[in-house]
Coordinates of C-alpha atoms in Angstrom, one line a residue:
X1 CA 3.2 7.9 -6.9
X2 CA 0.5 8.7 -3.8
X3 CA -1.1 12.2 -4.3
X4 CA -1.4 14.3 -1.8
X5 CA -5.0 16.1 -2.2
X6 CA -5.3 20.1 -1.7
X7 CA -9.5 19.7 -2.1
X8 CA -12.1 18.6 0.6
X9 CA -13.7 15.6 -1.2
X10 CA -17.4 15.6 -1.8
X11 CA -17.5 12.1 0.3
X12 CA -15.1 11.8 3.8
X13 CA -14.4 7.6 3.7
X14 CA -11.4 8.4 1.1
X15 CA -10.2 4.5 0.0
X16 CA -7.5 6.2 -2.6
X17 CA -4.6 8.7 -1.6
X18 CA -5.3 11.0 0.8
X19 CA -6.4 14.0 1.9
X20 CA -5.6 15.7 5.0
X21 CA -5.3 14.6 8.3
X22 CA -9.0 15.2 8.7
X23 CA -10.0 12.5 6.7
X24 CA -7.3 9.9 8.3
X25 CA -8.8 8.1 11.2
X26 CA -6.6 7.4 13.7
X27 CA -3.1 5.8 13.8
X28 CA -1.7 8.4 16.1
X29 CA 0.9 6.8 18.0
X30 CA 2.2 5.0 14.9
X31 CA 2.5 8.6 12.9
X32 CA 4.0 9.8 16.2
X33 CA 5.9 6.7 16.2
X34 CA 7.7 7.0 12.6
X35 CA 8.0 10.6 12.4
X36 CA 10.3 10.4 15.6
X37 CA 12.3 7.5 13.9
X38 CA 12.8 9.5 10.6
X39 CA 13.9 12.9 12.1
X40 CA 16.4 10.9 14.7
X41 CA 17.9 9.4 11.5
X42 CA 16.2 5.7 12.3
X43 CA 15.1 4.3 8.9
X44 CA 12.5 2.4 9.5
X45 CA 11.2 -0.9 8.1
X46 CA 7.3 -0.7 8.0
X47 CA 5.2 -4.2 7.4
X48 CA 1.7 -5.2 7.3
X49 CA -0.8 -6.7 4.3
X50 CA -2.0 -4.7 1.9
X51 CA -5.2 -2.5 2.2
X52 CA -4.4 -2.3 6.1
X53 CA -3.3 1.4 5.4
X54 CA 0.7 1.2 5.0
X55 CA 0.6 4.1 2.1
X56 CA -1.8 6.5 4.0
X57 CA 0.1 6.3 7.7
X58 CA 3.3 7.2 5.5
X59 CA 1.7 9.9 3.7
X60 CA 0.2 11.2 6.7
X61 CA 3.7 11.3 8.6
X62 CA 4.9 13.2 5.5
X63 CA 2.0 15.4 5.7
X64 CA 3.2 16.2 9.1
X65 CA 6.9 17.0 8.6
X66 CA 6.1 18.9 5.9
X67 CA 4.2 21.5 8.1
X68 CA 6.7 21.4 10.8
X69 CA 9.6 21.1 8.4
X70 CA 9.1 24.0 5.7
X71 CA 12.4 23.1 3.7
X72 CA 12.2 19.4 4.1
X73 CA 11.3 16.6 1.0
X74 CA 9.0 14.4 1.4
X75 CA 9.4 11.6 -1.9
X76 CA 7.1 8.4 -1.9
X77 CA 7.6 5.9 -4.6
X78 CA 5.8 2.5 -4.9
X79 CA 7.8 0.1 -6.8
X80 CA 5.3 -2.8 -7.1
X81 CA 5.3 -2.9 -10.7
X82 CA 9.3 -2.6 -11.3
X83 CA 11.1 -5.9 -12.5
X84 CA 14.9 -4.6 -12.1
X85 CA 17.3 -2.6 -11.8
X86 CA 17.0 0.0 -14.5
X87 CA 13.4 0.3 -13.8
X88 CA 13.9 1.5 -9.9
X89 CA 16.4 3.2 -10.4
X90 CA 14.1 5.3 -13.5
X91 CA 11.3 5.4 -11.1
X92 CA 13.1 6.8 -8.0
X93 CA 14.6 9.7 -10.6
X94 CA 10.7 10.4 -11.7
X95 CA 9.6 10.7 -8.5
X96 CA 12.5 13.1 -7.2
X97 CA 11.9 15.6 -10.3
X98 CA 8.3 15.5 -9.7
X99 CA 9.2 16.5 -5.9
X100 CA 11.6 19.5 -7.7
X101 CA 9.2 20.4 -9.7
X102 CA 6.5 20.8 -7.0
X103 CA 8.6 23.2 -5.7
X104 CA 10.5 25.9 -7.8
X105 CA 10.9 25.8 -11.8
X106 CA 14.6 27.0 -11.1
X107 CA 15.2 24.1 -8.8
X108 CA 13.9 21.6 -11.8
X109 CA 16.6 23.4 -14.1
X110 CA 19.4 22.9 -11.7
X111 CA 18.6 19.0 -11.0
X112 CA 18.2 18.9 -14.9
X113 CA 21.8 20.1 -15.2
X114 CA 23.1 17.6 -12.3
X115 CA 21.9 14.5 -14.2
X116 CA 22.7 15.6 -17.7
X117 CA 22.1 11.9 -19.0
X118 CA 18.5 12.2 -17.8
X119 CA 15.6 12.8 -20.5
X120 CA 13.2 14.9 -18.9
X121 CA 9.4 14.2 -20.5
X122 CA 6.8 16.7 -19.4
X123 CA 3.0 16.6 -19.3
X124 CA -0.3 17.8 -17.9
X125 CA -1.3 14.8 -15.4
X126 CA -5.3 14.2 -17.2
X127 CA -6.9 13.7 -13.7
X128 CA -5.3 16.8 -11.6
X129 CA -4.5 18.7 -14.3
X130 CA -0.6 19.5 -12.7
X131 CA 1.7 19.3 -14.1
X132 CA 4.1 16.0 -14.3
X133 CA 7.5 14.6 -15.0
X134 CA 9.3 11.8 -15.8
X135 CA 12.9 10.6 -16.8
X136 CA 13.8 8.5 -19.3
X137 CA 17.4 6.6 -18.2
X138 CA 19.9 5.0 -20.5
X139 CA 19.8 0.7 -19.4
X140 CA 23.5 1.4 -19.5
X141 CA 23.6 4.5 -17.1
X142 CA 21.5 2.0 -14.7
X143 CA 24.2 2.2 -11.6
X144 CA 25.9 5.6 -12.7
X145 CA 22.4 7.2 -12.4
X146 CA 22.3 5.6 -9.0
X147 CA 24.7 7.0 -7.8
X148 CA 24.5 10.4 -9.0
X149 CA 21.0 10.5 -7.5
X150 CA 23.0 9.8 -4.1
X151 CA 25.1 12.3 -5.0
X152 CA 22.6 15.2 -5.3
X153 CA 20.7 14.2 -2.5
X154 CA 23.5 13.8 0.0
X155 CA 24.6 17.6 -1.1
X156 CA 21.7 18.7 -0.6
X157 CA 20.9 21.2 2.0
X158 CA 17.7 19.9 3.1
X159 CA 16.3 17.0 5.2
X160 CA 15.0 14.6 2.8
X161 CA 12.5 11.4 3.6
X162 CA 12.0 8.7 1.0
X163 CA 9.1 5.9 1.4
X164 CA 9.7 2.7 -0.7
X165 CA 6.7 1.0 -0.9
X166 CA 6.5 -2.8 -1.8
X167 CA 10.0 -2.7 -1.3
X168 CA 10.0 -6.4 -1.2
X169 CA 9.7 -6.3 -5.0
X170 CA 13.8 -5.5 -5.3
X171 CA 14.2 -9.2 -4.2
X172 CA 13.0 -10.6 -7.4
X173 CA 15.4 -8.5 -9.6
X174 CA 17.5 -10.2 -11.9
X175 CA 20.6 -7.9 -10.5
X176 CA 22.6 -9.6 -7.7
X177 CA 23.7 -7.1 -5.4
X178 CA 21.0 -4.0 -5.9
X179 CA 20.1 -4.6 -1.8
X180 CA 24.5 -4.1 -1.0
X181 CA 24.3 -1.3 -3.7
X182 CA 21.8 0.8 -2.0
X183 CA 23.1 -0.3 1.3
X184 CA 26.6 1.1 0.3
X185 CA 24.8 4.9 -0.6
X186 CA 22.5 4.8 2.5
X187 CA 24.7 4.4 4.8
X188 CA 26.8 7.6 3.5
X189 CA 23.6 9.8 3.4
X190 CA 23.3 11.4 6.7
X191 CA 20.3 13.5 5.4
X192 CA 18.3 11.6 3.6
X193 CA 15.8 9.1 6.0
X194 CA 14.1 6.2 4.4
X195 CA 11.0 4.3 5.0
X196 CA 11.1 0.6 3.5
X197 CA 7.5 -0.7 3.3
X198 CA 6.2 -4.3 2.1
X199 CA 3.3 -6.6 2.6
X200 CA 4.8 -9.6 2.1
X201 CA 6.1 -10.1 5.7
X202 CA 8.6 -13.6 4.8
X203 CA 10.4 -11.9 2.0
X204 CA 10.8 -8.2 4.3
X205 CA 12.0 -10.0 7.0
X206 CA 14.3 -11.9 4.6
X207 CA 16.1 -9.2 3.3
X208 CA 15.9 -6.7 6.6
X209 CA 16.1 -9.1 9.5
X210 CA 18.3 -12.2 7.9
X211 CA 22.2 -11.6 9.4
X212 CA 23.8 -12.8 5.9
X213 CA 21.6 -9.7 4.3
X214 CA 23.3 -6.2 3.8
X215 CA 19.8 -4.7 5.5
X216 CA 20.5 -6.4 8.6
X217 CA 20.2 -4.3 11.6
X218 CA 20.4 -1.0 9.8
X219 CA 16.7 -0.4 10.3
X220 CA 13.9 -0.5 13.4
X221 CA 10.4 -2.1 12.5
X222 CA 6.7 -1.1 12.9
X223 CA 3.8 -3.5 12.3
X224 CA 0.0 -2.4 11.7
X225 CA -2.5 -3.8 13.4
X226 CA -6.2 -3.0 12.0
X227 CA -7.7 0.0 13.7
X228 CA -9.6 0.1 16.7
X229 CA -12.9 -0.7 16.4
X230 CA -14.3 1.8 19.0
X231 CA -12.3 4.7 17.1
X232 CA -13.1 3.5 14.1
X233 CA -16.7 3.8 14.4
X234 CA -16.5 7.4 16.4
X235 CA -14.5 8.4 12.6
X236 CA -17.4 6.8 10.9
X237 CA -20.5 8.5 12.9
X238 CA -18.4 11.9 13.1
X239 CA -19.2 12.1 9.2
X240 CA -22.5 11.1 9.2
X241 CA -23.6 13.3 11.5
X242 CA -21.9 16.2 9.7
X243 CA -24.8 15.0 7.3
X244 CA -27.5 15.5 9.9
X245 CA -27.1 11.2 9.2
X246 CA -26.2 8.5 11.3
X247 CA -24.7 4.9 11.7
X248 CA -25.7 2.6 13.9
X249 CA -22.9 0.9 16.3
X250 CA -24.5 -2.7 15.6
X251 CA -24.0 -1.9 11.5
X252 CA -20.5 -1.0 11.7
X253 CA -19.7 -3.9 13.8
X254 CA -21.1 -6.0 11.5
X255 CA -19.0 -4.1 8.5
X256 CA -15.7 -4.1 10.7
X257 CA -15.9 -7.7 11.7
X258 CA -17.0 -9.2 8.8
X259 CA -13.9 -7.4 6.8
X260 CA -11.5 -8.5 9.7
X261 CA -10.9 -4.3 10.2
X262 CA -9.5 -4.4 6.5
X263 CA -9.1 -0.2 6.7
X264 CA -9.4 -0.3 2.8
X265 CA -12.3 -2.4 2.8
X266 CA -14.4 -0.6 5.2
X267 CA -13.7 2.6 3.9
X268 CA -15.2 1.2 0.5
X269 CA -18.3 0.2 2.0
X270 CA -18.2 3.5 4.3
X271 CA -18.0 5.4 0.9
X272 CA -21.0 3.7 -0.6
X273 CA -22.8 4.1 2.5
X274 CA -22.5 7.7 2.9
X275 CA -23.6 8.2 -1.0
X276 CA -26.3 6.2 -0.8
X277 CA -27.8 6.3 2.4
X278 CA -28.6 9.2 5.4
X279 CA -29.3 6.8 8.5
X280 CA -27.7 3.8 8.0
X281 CA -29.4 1.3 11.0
X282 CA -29.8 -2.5 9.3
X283 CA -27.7 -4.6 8.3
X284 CA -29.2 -4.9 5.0
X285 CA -28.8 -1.9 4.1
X286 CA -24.7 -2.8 4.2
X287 CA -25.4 -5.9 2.5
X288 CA -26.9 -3.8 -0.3
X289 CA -23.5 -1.7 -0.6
X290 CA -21.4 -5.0 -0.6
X291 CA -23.0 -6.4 -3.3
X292 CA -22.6 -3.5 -5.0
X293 CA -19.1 -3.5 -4.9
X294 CA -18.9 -7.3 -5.4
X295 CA -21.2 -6.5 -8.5
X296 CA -18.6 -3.3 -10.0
X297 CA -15.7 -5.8 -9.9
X298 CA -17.6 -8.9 -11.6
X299 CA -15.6 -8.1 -14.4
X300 CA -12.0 -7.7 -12.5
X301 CA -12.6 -10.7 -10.8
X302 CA -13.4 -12.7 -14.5
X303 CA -10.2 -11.4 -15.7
X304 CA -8.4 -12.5 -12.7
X305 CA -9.7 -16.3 -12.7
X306 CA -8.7 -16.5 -16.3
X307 CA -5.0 -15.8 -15.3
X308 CA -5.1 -19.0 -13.1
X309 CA -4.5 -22.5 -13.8
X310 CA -7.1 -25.0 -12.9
X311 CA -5.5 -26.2 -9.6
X312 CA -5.2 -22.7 -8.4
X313 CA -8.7 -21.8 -8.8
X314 CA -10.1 -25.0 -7.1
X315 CA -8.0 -24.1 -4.0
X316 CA -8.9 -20.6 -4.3
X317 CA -12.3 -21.5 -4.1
X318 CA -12.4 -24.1 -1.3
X319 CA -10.0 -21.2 0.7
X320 CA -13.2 -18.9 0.3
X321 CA -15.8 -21.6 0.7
X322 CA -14.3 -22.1 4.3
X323 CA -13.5 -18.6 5.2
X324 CA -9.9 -19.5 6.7
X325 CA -8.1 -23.0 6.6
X326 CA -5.7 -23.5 9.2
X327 CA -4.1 -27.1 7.2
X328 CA -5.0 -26.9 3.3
X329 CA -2.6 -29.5 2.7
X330 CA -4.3 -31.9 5.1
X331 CA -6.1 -35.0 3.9
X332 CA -9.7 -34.1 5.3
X333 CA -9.5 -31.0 3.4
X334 CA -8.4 -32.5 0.0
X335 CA -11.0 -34.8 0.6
X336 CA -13.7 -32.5 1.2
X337 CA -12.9 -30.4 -2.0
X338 CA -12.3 -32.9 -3.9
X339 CA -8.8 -31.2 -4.4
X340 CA -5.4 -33.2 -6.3
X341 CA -2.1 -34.4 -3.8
X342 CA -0.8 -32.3 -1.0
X343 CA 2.1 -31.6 -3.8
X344 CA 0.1 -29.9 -6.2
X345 CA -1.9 -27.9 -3.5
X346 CA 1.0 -26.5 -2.0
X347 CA 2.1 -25.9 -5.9
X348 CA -1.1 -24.0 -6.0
X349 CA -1.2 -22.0 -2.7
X350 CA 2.7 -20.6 -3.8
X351 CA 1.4 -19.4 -6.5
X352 CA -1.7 -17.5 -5.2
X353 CA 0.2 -16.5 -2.2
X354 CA 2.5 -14.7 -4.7
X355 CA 0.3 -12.9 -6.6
X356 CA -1.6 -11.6 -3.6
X357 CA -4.5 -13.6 -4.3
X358 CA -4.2 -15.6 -1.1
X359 CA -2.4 -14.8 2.3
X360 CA -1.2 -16.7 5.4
X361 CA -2.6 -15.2 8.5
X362 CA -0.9 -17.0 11.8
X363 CA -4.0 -19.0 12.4
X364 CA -4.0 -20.3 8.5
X365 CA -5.1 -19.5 4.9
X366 CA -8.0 -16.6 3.9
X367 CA -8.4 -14.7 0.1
X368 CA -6.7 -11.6 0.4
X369 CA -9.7 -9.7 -1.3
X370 CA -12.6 -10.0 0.7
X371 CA -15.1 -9.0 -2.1
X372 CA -13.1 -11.4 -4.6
X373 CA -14.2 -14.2 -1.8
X374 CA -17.8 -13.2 -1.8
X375 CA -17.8 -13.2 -5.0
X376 CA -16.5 -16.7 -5.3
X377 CA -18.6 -17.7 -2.7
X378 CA -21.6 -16.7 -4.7
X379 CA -20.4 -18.0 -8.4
X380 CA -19.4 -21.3 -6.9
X381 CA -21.6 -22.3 -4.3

């Protein structure tokens, strides 16, 4: 679950959870945009790729109705790493009881008593030092518990908002019907608003926009584009001044174009930046912080390599050799990489494109990690 952090951070360009609206740059029609739809009841359907800043615009809409809404509950679960049922249903529970117990001790005991097949676990989180929950469900009590937490929600007194990241994930369950199951309880929860989000735009618009699909037309949509440049940069030399610093306009252009205005990227390399250097005004001085990066996550990227098969990592490295290719399957690109049939590269480019490793843009194919592509650049050239 995303943290929302009480403390003013040593450095500003935050890349991990966030902070405070002070140290969220921009997006102010799209906050505007999905608080309106969640307190008018319009659950919203939010897509872009990953890194672009999905988890922080939610977070800082929540921040938002929090302050205007004192009674209101604000729940954000990513379910990325869930495989079924039982394990969405287990992490939804968790991440309502940690929301309880944020609150009031005598509110945990009465949810406690509501879900009486629930096995509360609690610890000492070992990086905030809060203290954390989780539930522990029966496989057997898998739909029950579902249920019963749209029971409890629904009589609840409050407005409630819910954020399900990587939503997409629920499409790969082995369960038919979980998308008609939790169709069937959202539609009977008047109070409780939703925000589905996902990065992987064919298998969102699949299960949200496809008329055969319980989703369809119960949601509105948002996109994210990449942030401003010009606003962007204004964020960026705010802090640096603060610093008695400064960034130049031609160094962040370079950062924000080569990175294709990746928000997560930039703030990386921002971060870096601001704890290395006090006038940032050559572009070798944001080399230096790339390869840095590139460098710290040698070993991630090693690990990652190992995990694919060799026709996968000969297409992965062409992809980053060229930057962006528009027709991987076509004959002057095998040719040119020396890669096997068309068959066996589009084989390849399913599989890297579902593990993330590899995303289709409109105007073709790029390495979804930007560092992992320098990277290969470098090991493979």
């Amino acid at each position: 679950m995303a943290r929302i952090s009480q403390s003013t951070p040593r450095n500003p360009f935050v890349y991990q959870g966030y902070v405070s609206p002070d140290y969220f740059c921009d997006r102010t029609e799209e906050t505007e945009e999905l608080i309106a739809n969640l307190q008018n009841g319009r659950n919203t359907v939010l897509i872009s790729p990953r890194r672009m800043g999905k988890t922080g615009l939610i977070m800082n809409a929540f921040y938002r109705l929090k302050s205007a809404e004192k009674d209101s509950k604000c729940i954000y679960v990513d379910i990325f790493a869930t495989k079924n049922q039982h394990d969405f249903v287990q992490l939804l529970g968790t991440a309502i009881a940690q929301e309880v117990m944020s609150r009031e001790r005598q509110a945990m005991k009465r949810l406690l008593e509501f879900f009486g097949s629930w096995r509360p676990v609690f610890s000492v989180d070992p990086l905030t030092g809060m203290p954390t929950v989780s539930v522990s469900i029966e496989p057997t009590m898998t739909e029950a518990t579902l249920k019963s937490i749209f029971a409890y929600l629904t009589q609840s007194k409050h407005q409630i908002y819910i954020a399900i990241d990587e939503f997409q994930q629920i499409a790969n369950y082995p369960e038919t019907g979980t998308e008609a199951l939790l169709r069937s309880y959202i539609q009977f929860a008047p109070n409780v608003h939703f925000v589905f989000s996902g990065s992987k735009r064919h298998l969102m618009s699949q299960i949200f926009h496809s008329p055969d699909r319980p989703f369809y037309q119960s949601t509105v949509s948002m996109g994210l584009e990449p942030l401003h440049e010009e606003i962007y940069y204004a964020f960026a030399r705010r802090f640096f001044e603060q610093k008695k610093g400064s960034i130049s306009p031609e160094v962040f252009q370079y950062i924000y174009q080569r990175f294709d205005g990746v928000t997560r990227n930039i703030q990386l390399i921002l971060n870096r930046l601001y704890e290395t250097e006090k006038h940032v005004a050559k572009q070798e001085q944001a080399d230096e912080a790339i390869r840095h990066i590139v460098n710290r996550n040698s070993m991630q990227y090693e690990e990652l390599i190992g995990f694919l098969t060799d026709n996968q990592l000969s297409v992965v490295k062409a992809i980053a050799k060229e930057g962006l290719v528009a027709s991987p399957q076509s004959s002057e690109f095998i040719r040119k990489y020396d890669l096997p049939g068309a068959s066996s590269v589009k084989s390849a480019l399913d599989g890297l494109t579902d593990k993330d490793i590899v995303y289709r843009k409109a105007e073709g194919f790029i390495v979804y990690d930007h560092f992992f592509e320098l990277w290969l650049k470098r090991l493979f050239t």
